[in-house]
Amino acid sequence: MPTLHRTLPALRRLRLANAFFQQPARLRLRPAAQPLRSLHSSPQVRQEEKKASPTTSASSADHAPQDAPDRPQSKIKYTSDSYPDLKRDSRFKTVSKEDVEHFKKILGSEAAILDGVTNETGEEDFEQYNSDWMRKYRGQCRLVLKPETTEQVSGVLKYCNEQSLAVVPQGGNSGLVGGSVPVFDEIVINLSRLNKVRSFDDVSGVLVADAGVILQQADEYVGKQNHIFPLDLGAKGTCQIGANVATNAGGLRLLRYGSMHGNVLGLECVLPDGTIMDDLSKLRKNNTGYDLKQLFIGGEGTIGIITAISILCPQRSSAVNVAYFGLESYEKVMEAFKEAKKQLGEILSAFELMDRQSQSLYHQASGAKLPLEGEHPFYCLIETSGSNTEHDSEKLNAFLEHVMSEEIVSDGVVAESETQLQSLWACREGISEAGQHWGGVYKYDLSIPLPELYSLVEDARKMFESNGLMHTEDETFPVKDVVGYGHMGDSNLHLNVATRRYDKEVERALEPWVYEWVAKRQGSISAEHGLGLAKKAFIGYSRSETMIRLMGKIKETFDPKGIMNPYKYI
Ligand code: FAD
Ligand code: MLT
Ligand code: ZN
């Protein structure tokens, strides 16, 4: 952890707020590899099951109501039942005992195979590989393979390709679009045992590591040598760096460090036929032909498996400050963002937006105290990271003076300890889980031009107020609340509709309405979470027919038998 610079609060008001606010952090302190699911502990009322009705697209499924992560867990409905129009591709072979024997020879260790084909391994042992973090999708895989080397991945894929066995690459299984779990009986290739750091050069800042290294561990590793992994997100204790690349994850500091497309210098990938594509370059510049690795960045495991990455890690900042503000309107939020860019410039490392409703849900679900005493329609979290404590402090104070005296910001706190810093971040990062707390959440991850970014939340709220589906207190209404938050600095809004149960009517009200709304503003229907199963049917709202056709050709070229993560993406 960088040493925390204790900024002198610019105003007395901020100082008072600091004294009031002290609470333990949550998500960011979770130990690596611990499942994300059980953070909260309060019991919840189970919702009554609803029957599925036929649907035409993956994301218009009628899921049985699921328990929120901290509830007594009911079974998740099979994806094949939620989406009855999805049929198993008959080109794919069912895994046989002979296949399992072959995989045993390749992988060689008991720990490398979870086998429900040749023995009686119970369904519950497969639960964590078959079902996703949102508890929305559930596959029926009976074989999980955990290779430990690139050569083993190659051997496994070569055989699967020859035998027409479909596979799903899986990292930490924290994806939010249903991409990391099987739909039917696809074999799960879990990368968790492929988890060694290969090298780190503290002069260039280049880290080379296996795909299965957990993000938080990668960050801690380079942190010991005063560097920072250029990605940070709420699931950092669980997600894997190979999967981060495969999803082109954006996260909380993209504003400062840029996307995976810029930071990844090289990849080692295994193609479906077993070929190892060794492009583990450490070069920043390499204009020799098509940059093939870019296809795997955000490829969501549809054209091959990433087995190692080479990534540029910036110098870790010695001075980190976090401030949390209350603001009276979205216009003020935009003004604050403009001022932050103008006055904090190169030290600004995050600018996150949270609306009142999102903070209220976070407070209700986690029981955590919010940093400010009064309520405000909007909140922002600003982080600065720099190398000169005095310089940063001067800049931050000037900025705080300005936004407070111009009444752009109504109230705020600046973290004065590491604990406070973590707690302020928790108010932002805890929203994801809070949204699911009442039974389910419809999640939309959108790129929208900044001036209109929040209008979508307002329009969605109006729609639910007029169609009679929403009530914050009355449990008979399906929708509890509509919340907006996200990476303001990247024009990336997360629209979450927190529901008490998954409900066809709610879904029909939202889809394709949200996608049409976004397409009209030339936005993107998936800013950072990807397509997976959830967004596959809606790609046309953000990509032209020509582009979709070309994507199809790329898929065919790399994976002519279609064994890689079928039923998803393209
Ligand atoms: P998984 O969920 O296991 O897999 C994701 C996809 O990648 C699947 O399609 C899978 O088949 C494929 N895949 C996995 N490993 C490989 C591999 N080695 N080679 C090829 N394909 C592979 N996402 C953001 O972008 N920004 C955020 O701020 C953010 N915050 C989150 C906060 C929370 C609380 C949670 C639960 C999720 C968040 N996510 C966020 C989503 C998720 O964490 C990211 O998509 C992450 O990159 C997924 O990593 P994973 O290891 O869990 O991958
Ligand atoms: C976030 O920014 O918190 C994430 O992308 C996760 C989410 O949308 O739930
Ligand atoms: Zn996000």
XYZ file of C-alpha atoms and ligand atoms in Angstrom:
633
model
C 0.000 0.000 0.000
C 1.294 3.466 -0.735
C 1.729 5.640 2.310
C -1.322 7.747 2.761
C -0.768 11.421 2.623
C -2.854 13.142 5.268
C -4.271 16.082 3.421
C -5.081 19.058 5.585
C -8.761 19.607 4.974
C -9.372 22.781 3.079
C -12.371 23.732 5.154
C -13.554 23.232 8.695
C -16.590 21.438 7.314
C -14.418 18.753 5.816
C -12.478 18.371 9.027
C -15.679 17.780 10.985
C -16.845 15.226 8.514
C -13.605 13.342 8.839
C -13.958 13.051 12.556
C -17.473 11.716 12.173
C -16.593 9.108 9.634
C -14.678 5.976 10.510
C -15.700 2.515 9.488
C -14.020 -0.650 8.302
C -13.623 -1.339 4.619
C -15.244 -4.294 2.947
C -14.658 -5.526 -0.562
C -11.157 -4.238 -1.066
C -9.888 -5.941 2.044
C -11.237 -9.352 1.158
C -8.430 -11.907 1.172
C -7.508 -13.186 -2.234
C -9.370 -16.190 -3.636
C -12.121 -16.061 -1.045
C -15.516 -16.464 -2.710
C -17.289 -13.165 -3.252
C -20.668 -14.485 -2.379
C -20.986 -14.276 1.348
C -19.996 -10.825 2.397
C -23.115 -9.922 4.295
C -24.787 -12.038 6.861
C -28.344 -10.862 7.446
C -30.988 -13.428 6.570
C -33.477 -12.532 3.867
C -36.968 -13.547 2.951
C -37.044 -15.933 0.047
C -39.099 -14.901 -2.944
C -41.655 -17.168 -4.464
C -40.607 -19.014 -7.597
C -42.032 -17.955 -10.931
C -42.445 -20.165 -13.921
C -40.349 -19.593 -16.995
C -41.970 -18.635 -20.249
C -40.424 -19.126 -23.686
C -38.061 -16.387 -24.750
C -36.152 -15.511 -27.870
C -33.051 -13.894 -26.464
C -30.639 -14.770 -23.737
C -31.225 -11.684 -21.689
C -35.005 -11.842 -21.841
C -35.138 -14.968 -19.738
C -37.499 -15.358 -16.863
C -35.229 -16.495 -14.082
C -36.569 -18.057 -11.010
C -36.129 -15.540 -8.228
C -32.670 -16.008 -6.794
C -31.449 -15.374 -3.334
C -29.158 -12.432 -2.846
C -25.579 -13.399 -2.009
C -26.088 -13.382 1.750
C -29.386 -15.202 1.885
C -30.101 -18.814 2.563
C -29.276 -19.961 -0.932
C -31.946 -21.538 -3.094
C -31.022 -23.421 -6.236
C -30.296 -21.359 -9.302
C -32.384 -22.289 -12.274
C -30.548 -23.998 -15.144
C -29.786 -21.556 -17.951
C -31.320 -24.064 -20.353
C -34.615 -23.761 -18.432
C -34.423 -19.982 -18.172
C -33.730 -19.746 -21.888
C -35.760 -22.526 -23.443
C -34.979 -21.255 -26.928
C -31.299 -22.026 -26.425
C -30.653 -25.533 -27.697
C -27.575 -27.664 -27.172
C -25.494 -27.741 -30.355
C -25.636 -31.325 -31.585
C -22.189 -30.992 -33.189
C -20.660 -31.283 -29.748
C -19.867 -34.684 -28.301
C -20.876 -35.634 -24.772
C -17.877 -36.298 -22.526
C -17.145 -40.008 -22.221
C -15.126 -42.117 -19.756
C -12.422 -42.500 -22.428
C -12.182 -38.718 -22.721
C -11.727 -38.403 -18.969
C -8.978 -41.049 -19.046
C -7.233 -39.070 -21.762
C -7.439 -35.826 -19.755
C -6.041 -37.628 -16.719
C -3.005 -38.593 -18.777
C -2.493 -34.994 -19.906
C -3.003 -33.373 -16.506
C -1.534 -36.115 -14.405
C -2.791 -35.055 -10.974
C -5.904 -35.805 -8.971
C -6.171 -32.130 -8.036
C -6.408 -31.163 -11.677
C -9.744 -32.809 -12.434
C -13.201 -32.621 -10.954
C -14.835 -35.625 -12.510
C -18.533 -36.313 -12.418
C -18.383 -38.503 -15.523
C -16.551 -41.568 -14.269
C -17.461 -41.227 -10.624
C -20.281 -40.073 -8.391
C -19.092 -36.520 -7.682
C -22.183 -34.691 -6.484
C -23.778 -31.749 -8.222
C -22.961 -29.473 -5.283
C -19.246 -29.910 -5.948
C -19.791 -28.461 -9.393
C -21.907 -25.555 -8.146
C -19.070 -23.019 -7.988
C -18.005 -23.843 -11.553
C -21.504 -24.072 -13.007
C -23.079 -20.943 -11.533
C -22.092 -17.311 -11.829
C -21.583 -14.542 -9.268
C -24.983 -12.998 -9.935
C -26.653 -16.367 -9.385
C -28.440 -15.883 -12.661
C -26.846 -18.524 -14.840
C -26.303 -22.206 -14.200
C -24.744 -24.791 -16.451
C -24.650 -28.574 -16.267
C -20.975 -29.336 -16.646
C -19.748 -32.633 -15.183
C -16.051 -32.161 -15.867
C -13.736 -29.400 -14.674
C -10.113 -29.393 -15.813
C -7.452 -27.336 -14.078
C -4.258 -27.294 -16.125
C -1.066 -26.122 -14.472
C 1.032 -25.360 -17.544
C 0.577 -23.879 -21.003
C 1.499 -27.255 -22.509
C -1.321 -28.901 -20.569
C -3.794 -26.291 -21.844
C -2.526 -26.998 -25.331
C -2.923 -30.777 -24.928
C -6.437 -30.391 -23.554
C -7.632 -28.034 -26.290
C -6.071 -30.078 -29.087
C -7.953 -33.145 -27.876
C -11.217 -31.232 -27.376
C -10.979 -29.828 -30.864
C -10.334 -33.255 -32.403
C -13.199 -34.774 -30.424
C -15.608 -31.805 -30.843
C -15.883 -31.271 -27.107
C -17.078 -27.762 -26.216
C -15.208 -25.821 -23.509
C -15.608 -22.759 -21.314
C -12.464 -20.969 -20.097
C -12.979 -19.867 -16.514
C -11.062 -17.498 -14.264
C -12.375 -16.251 -10.926
C -15.960 -16.453 -12.159
C -16.775 -12.863 -11.224
C -17.950 -11.894 -14.716
C -21.273 -10.077 -14.920
C -22.610 -11.243 -18.290
C -22.831 -15.010 -17.844
C -19.726 -15.671 -19.974
C -17.727 -17.739 -17.512
C -20.098 -20.619 -16.873
C -21.326 -23.367 -19.180
C -24.780 -23.250 -20.705
C -25.111 -27.021 -21.137
C -22.427 -29.668 -20.521
C -19.384 -27.793 -21.815
C -16.119 -28.723 -20.091
C -14.886 -26.006 -17.751
C -11.187 -25.196 -18.164
C -10.410 -23.388 -14.953
C -7.159 -21.418 -14.943
C -6.678 -21.125 -11.172
C -3.674 -23.501 -11.025
C -1.818 -21.655 -13.770
C -0.753 -18.998 -11.312
C 2.940 -18.187 -11.272
C 4.622 -14.852 -11.729
C 7.216 -15.409 -14.450
C 9.223 -12.198 -14.219
C 9.136 -8.573 -13.205
C 11.543 -5.907 -14.352
C 11.570 -2.933 -12.000
C 13.285 -0.732 -14.559
C 10.742 -1.073 -17.356
C 7.857 -2.027 -15.027
C 6.989 -5.043 -17.189
C 5.305 -7.932 -15.379
C 5.049 -11.325 -17.054
C 2.712 -13.698 -15.274
C 0.452 -16.686 -15.786
C -3.194 -15.996 -16.586
C -4.499 -17.488 -13.329
C -2.722 -15.063 -10.991
C -5.328 -13.237 -8.922
C -5.462 -9.513 -9.609
C -4.940 -8.510 -5.997
C -1.907 -10.804 -5.728
C -0.428 -9.392 -8.918
C -0.903 -5.890 -7.542
C 0.682 -6.825 -4.214
C 3.584 -8.481 -6.006
C 4.466 -5.423 -8.080
C 3.572 -3.217 -5.095
C 6.535 -4.658 -3.199
C 8.696 -3.166 -5.920
C 6.909 0.179 -5.908
C 4.768 -0.470 -8.944
C 1.030 -0.764 -9.406
C -1.011 -3.124 -11.575
C -2.753 -0.776 -14.025
C -6.235 -2.174 -13.246
C -8.281 -2.122 -10.064
C -11.824 -3.324 -9.494
C -14.146 -4.467 -6.744
C -13.612 -8.146 -7.545
C -9.819 -7.856 -7.300
C -9.580 -10.517 -4.574
C -11.178 -13.086 -6.862
C -10.717 -12.229 -10.524
C -7.665 -13.362 -12.510
C -5.372 -11.252 -14.651
C -5.797 -13.475 -17.735
C -9.547 -13.071 -17.465
C -9.145 -9.346 -16.890
C -7.465 -9.251 -20.262
C -10.029 -11.611 -21.812
C -12.823 -9.265 -20.674
C -10.842 -6.071 -21.310
C -11.915 -5.067 -17.806
C -12.096 -1.310 -17.231
C -12.395 -0.721 -13.509
C -11.740 2.183 -11.228
C -8.546 3.704 -12.582
C -8.896 3.466 -16.344
C -9.072 7.259 -16.314
C -5.462 7.352 -15.183
C -3.803 4.233 -16.559
C -5.793 3.515 -19.705
C -7.254 0.258 -20.987
C -5.857 -3.238 -21.396
C -5.533 -2.554 -25.108
C -2.778 -0.077 -24.275
C -1.166 -1.686 -21.254
C -0.892 -5.294 -22.392
C 2.403 -5.675 -24.216
C 2.173 -9.333 -25.046
C 0.153 -12.501 -24.642
C 0.694 -16.209 -24.709
C -2.469 -17.882 -25.972
C -3.508 -21.392 -26.848
C -5.682 -21.676 -29.942
C -8.528 -24.190 -30.098
C -6.422 -26.671 -32.105
C -3.720 -26.622 -29.422
C -1.323 -24.266 -31.211
C 0.558 -22.055 -28.754
C 0.697 -18.469 -29.980
C 3.744 -17.074 -28.202
C 3.518 -13.304 -28.424
C 4.744 -12.644 -24.906
C 6.553 -9.529 -26.013
C 7.865 -6.951 -23.564
C 8.133 -4.262 -26.197
C 6.130 -1.065 -26.081
C 6.520 -0.551 -29.794
C 6.167 -3.261 -32.379
C 4.639 -2.272 -35.705
C 5.244 -5.503 -37.547
C 1.956 -6.586 -39.037
C -1.479 -7.080 -37.497
C -1.486 -6.859 -33.725
C -3.148 -10.229 -33.162
C -3.086 -10.069 -29.368
C -5.679 -7.289 -29.522
C -8.252 -9.864 -30.690
C -7.806 -11.812 -27.467
C -8.171 -8.665 -25.356
C -11.922 -8.579 -24.824
C -12.340 -11.846 -26.767
C -14.055 -13.437 -23.720
C -12.546 -16.852 -24.371
C -14.194 -17.302 -27.765
C -11.078 -17.699 -29.911
C -8.526 -19.184 -27.527
C -7.261 -19.340 -23.971
C -4.863 -16.730 -22.645
C -2.194 -18.557 -20.626
C 0.136 -15.671 -19.782
C 0.289 -11.926 -20.082
C 3.004 -9.320 -20.274
C 1.811 -5.981 -18.940
C 3.244 -2.554 -18.272
C 2.906 -1.554 -14.614
C 3.336 2.118 -13.733
C 5.328 3.402 -10.788
C 3.267 3.293 -7.586
C 2.318 6.717 -6.277
C 3.670 7.630 -2.883
C 0.870 10.107 -2.157
C -2.725 8.907 -2.478
C -5.746 10.959 -1.438
C -9.417 10.160 -1.590
C -12.270 12.634 -1.222
C -16.016 11.963 -1.177
C -18.471 14.760 -2.021
C -22.184 15.460 -1.885
C -23.605 17.511 -4.769
C -27.032 18.957 -5.500
C -27.433 18.214 -9.220
C -25.927 16.292 -12.095
C -24.888 19.632 -13.617
C -22.779 20.246 -10.510
C -21.241 16.796 -10.908
C -20.169 17.707 -14.436
C -18.757 21.013 -13.201
C -16.832 19.196 -10.475
C -15.427 16.783 -13.065
C -14.359 19.663 -15.298
C -12.658 21.386 -12.360
C -11.012 18.154 -11.231
C -9.476 17.677 -14.673
C -8.435 21.310 -14.832
C -6.990 21.620 -11.339
C -5.817 18.122 -10.503
C -4.674 17.242 -14.018
C -2.022 14.555 -13.981
C -2.622 13.470 -10.362
C -6.323 12.651 -10.856
C -6.589 8.851 -10.757
C -10.339 8.244 -10.325
C -13.557 10.176 -10.630
C -16.527 7.997 -9.692
C -20.210 8.910 -9.583
C -22.854 7.540 -7.192
C -26.434 8.743 -6.930
C -28.345 9.082 -3.659
C -30.296 5.900 -4.306
C -27.140 3.849 -4.800
C -25.689 5.089 -1.525
C -28.931 4.444 0.266
C -29.039 0.844 -1.033
C -25.403 0.375 -0.001
C -26.202 1.685 3.469
C -29.325 -0.468 3.834
C -27.697 -3.644 2.531
C -24.356 -3.414 4.336
C -25.337 -1.509 7.445
C -22.307 0.701 6.868
C -22.438 4.305 7.926
C -22.276 6.815 5.075
C -19.533 9.443 5.159
C -21.729 12.567 5.096
C -24.427 13.439 7.581
C -27.073 14.907 5.280
C -28.453 13.442 2.064
C -27.486 14.725 -1.378
C -28.879 13.795 -4.784
C -25.373 12.905 -6.028
C -22.028 11.819 -4.638
C -18.590 11.679 -6.208
C -15.431 9.916 -5.176
C -12.214 11.519 -6.319
C -8.809 9.916 -5.961
C -5.473 11.568 -6.603
C -2.200 9.682 -6.882
C 1.077 11.494 -7.190
C 4.686 11.404 -6.189
C 5.064 14.680 -4.348
C 3.098 14.996 -1.140
C 3.393 18.747 -0.850
C 2.589 19.405 -4.454
C -0.428 17.083 -4.399
C -1.659 18.562 -1.159
C -1.441 22.076 -2.539
C -3.329 21.093 -5.651
C -5.988 19.171 -3.802
C -6.547 21.942 -1.292
C -6.859 24.546 -4.037
C -9.367 22.319 -5.795
C -11.369 21.704 -2.617
C -11.401 25.433 -1.764
C -12.665 26.186 -5.229
C -15.440 23.596 -5.488
C -16.682 24.375 -1.974
C -16.551 28.150 -2.242
C -18.200 28.112 -5.683
C -20.846 25.813 -4.206
C -20.217 23.170 -6.837
C -19.835 20.705 -3.994
C -22.158 20.989 -0.966
C -20.286 18.844 1.516
C -17.406 16.423 1.574
C -14.796 14.397 3.382
C -11.162 13.702 2.735
C -9.731 10.444 4.038
C -7.258 11.022 6.815
C -6.175 7.450 7.373
C -5.811 4.266 5.382
C -8.978 2.912 7.036
C -10.976 5.944 5.986
C -9.604 5.716 2.488
C -10.747 2.099 2.245
C -14.131 2.986 3.716
C -14.719 5.736 1.194
C -13.876 3.334 -1.607
C -16.232 0.760 -0.060
C -19.143 3.212 -0.520
C -18.489 3.015 -4.223
C -17.392 -0.592 -4.623
C -20.104 -1.988 -2.347
C -22.923 -0.863 -4.642
C -22.638 -3.959 -6.871
C -23.479 -6.338 -4.077
C -26.014 -4.031 -2.469
C -28.042 -4.019 -5.683
C -28.576 -7.761 -5.404
C -29.535 -7.719 -1.777
C -33.316 -7.712 -2.222
C -33.544 -10.637 -4.610
C -32.131 -9.721 -7.999
C -30.769 -6.952 -10.135
C -31.033 -6.009 -13.778
C -27.604 -4.658 -14.666
C -26.763 -2.379 -17.564
C -23.202 -1.256 -18.199
C -23.270 1.587 -20.689
C -21.131 4.175 -22.413
C -23.094 7.395 -22.811
C -21.891 10.903 -23.706
C -21.444 12.754 -20.409
C -24.099 15.478 -20.830
C -26.812 12.811 -21.107
C -25.281 10.102 -18.960
C -27.585 10.469 -15.970
C -30.763 11.168 -17.980
C -31.082 7.442 -18.573
C -31.434 6.804 -14.850
C -34.042 9.548 -14.554
C -35.967 8.248 -17.555
C -35.863 4.692 -16.232
C -37.105 5.885 -12.857
C -39.955 7.832 -14.484
C -40.893 4.783 -16.493
C -41.128 2.602 -13.372
C -43.040 5.262 -11.486
C -45.629 5.459 -14.250
C -45.961 1.745 -14.976
C -46.641 0.917 -11.336
C -43.861 -1.665 -10.978
C -41.717 0.176 -8.408
C -42.029 0.931 -4.723
C -39.127 1.397 -2.329
C -40.945 -0.037 0.709
C -43.907 -2.115 -0.453
C -42.643 -5.674 -1.007
C -45.456 -6.547 -3.401
C -43.886 -4.355 -6.105
C -41.153 -6.122 -8.091
C -38.815 -3.127 -8.394
C -37.291 -1.709 -5.238
C -35.260 1.091 -6.765
C -33.405 2.327 -9.810
C -29.834 3.357 -9.128
C -27.110 4.988 -11.184
C -23.380 4.976 -10.543
C -20.196 4.377 -12.442
C -16.968 5.552 -13.870
C -17.828 9.173 -14.628
C -14.270 9.795 -15.805
C -14.786 7.232 -18.586
C -18.406 8.204 -19.473
C -19.404 4.756 -18.188
C -22.745 4.498 -16.386
C -23.935 1.464 -14.439
C -27.729 1.466 -14.421
C -28.956 -1.094 -11.892
C -32.589 -1.925 -11.296
C -32.776 -3.573 -7.892
C -35.683 -5.998 -7.763
C -37.357 -8.148 -5.159
C -37.728 -10.909 -7.698
C -36.828 -11.458 -11.325
C -39.954 -10.561 -13.208
C -40.887 -10.805 -16.880
C -42.771 -7.518 -16.816
C -39.792 -5.619 -15.428
C -37.534 -7.138 -18.031
C -39.924 -6.331 -20.866
C -40.069 -2.737 -19.656
C -36.282 -2.487 -19.735
C -35.325 -4.393 -22.850
C -34.876 -3.325 -25.544
C -35.843 0.126 -24.193
C -32.441 0.696 -22.519
C -30.543 -0.436 -25.608
C -32.618 1.786 -27.913
C -32.094 4.726 -25.576
C -28.329 4.205 -25.669
C -28.128 3.530 -29.412
C -29.993 6.804 -30.117
C -27.157 8.627 -28.334
C -24.430 6.679 -30.146
C -23.424 5.021 -26.880
C -22.360 1.452 -26.203
C -24.565 -1.240 -24.674
C -21.513 -2.802 -23.039
C -18.833 -0.427 -21.832
C -16.664 -2.830 -19.819
C -18.459 -6.028 -18.789
C -18.570 -7.579 -22.261
C -21.244 -9.520 -24.098
C -21.210 -13.053 -22.691
C -24.625 -14.650 -22.840
C -26.527 -11.665 -21.453
C -25.754 -9.153 -24.196
C -25.127 -11.426 -27.169
C -28.528 -10.790 -28.739
C -28.133 -7.013 -28.513
C -24.740 -6.488 -30.143
C -26.501 -4.897 -33.147
C -27.355 -1.838 -31.056
C -23.672 -0.928 -30.852
C -22.017 -2.551 -33.875
C -22.859 -2.361 -37.581
C -23.817 -5.401 -39.650
C -20.498 -5.196 -41.449
C -18.600 -5.323 -38.173
C -20.655 -8.193 -36.837
C -20.037 -10.126 -40.059
C -16.288 -9.528 -39.775
C -16.345 -10.641 -36.155
C -18.067 -13.840 -37.271
C -15.275 -14.440 -39.777
C -12.613 -13.934 -37.119
C -14.369 -16.471 -34.906
C -14.542 -18.952 -37.792
C -10.863 -18.482 -38.625
C -9.662 -19.143 -35.090
C -12.281 -21.648 -34.038
C -13.768 -23.384 -37.092
C -15.416 -26.081 -34.968
C -16.929 -23.498 -32.605
C -15.809 -25.306 -29.438
C -14.700 -22.151 -27.571
C -17.316 -20.747 -25.200
C -20.293 -21.557 -27.441
C -23.735 -19.859 -27.314
C -22.130 -16.556 -26.299
C -20.597 -13.350 -27.637
C -20.996 -13.773 -31.410
P -14.432 -14.984 -15.278
O -15.676 -14.378 -14.771
O -14.117 -16.347 -14.821
O -14.451 -14.987 -16.875
C -14.830 -13.867 -17.617
C -14.776 -14.184 -19.123
O -13.438 -14.379 -19.553
C -15.513 -15.444 -19.521
O -16.083 -15.261 -20.782
C -14.425 -16.495 -19.595
O -14.740 -17.552 -20.478
C -13.253 -15.693 -20.089
N -11.940 -16.129 -19.598
C -11.582 -16.306 -18.303
N -10.274 -16.625 -18.237
C -9.816 -16.659 -19.505
C -8.538 -16.921 -20.093
N -7.464 -17.183 -19.343
N -8.437 -16.896 -21.437
C -9.515 -16.609 -22.214
N -10.731 -16.349 -21.710
C -10.870 -16.357 -20.384
N -15.575 -5.441 -14.521
C -15.072 -4.284 -15.014
O -14.735 -4.219 -16.189
N -14.939 -3.189 -14.216
C -15.291 -3.181 -12.907
O -15.174 -2.160 -12.229
C -15.804 -4.392 -12.353
N -16.150 -4.460 -11.065
C -16.669 -5.610 -10.564
C -17.046 -5.648 -9.220
C -17.613 -6.792 -8.695
C -18.026 -6.803 -7.248
C -17.800 -7.923 -9.521
C -18.398 -9.186 -8.977
C -17.432 -7.901 -10.843
C -16.865 -6.745 -11.393
N -16.463 -6.680 -12.728
C -15.945 -5.510 -13.228
C -16.633 -7.848 -13.604
C -15.474 -8.901 -13.533
O -14.832 -8.851 -12.288
C -14.467 -8.711 -14.655
O -15.081 -8.964 -15.891
C -13.221 -9.609 -14.532
O -12.282 -9.244 -15.509
C -13.564 -11.086 -14.662
O -12.485 -11.850 -14.157
P -12.688 -13.366 -13.673
O -11.349 -13.941 -13.360
O -13.678 -13.416 -12.609
O -13.219 -14.020 -15.016
C -18.493 -1.525 -10.880
O -17.991 -0.564 -11.444
O -18.780 -1.517 -9.676
C -18.714 -2.738 -11.677
O -18.421 -2.661 -13.004
C -19.607 -3.776 -11.200
C -21.092 -3.564 -11.411
O -21.535 -2.889 -12.308
O -21.809 -4.187 -10.656
Zn -17.697 -0.718 -13.483
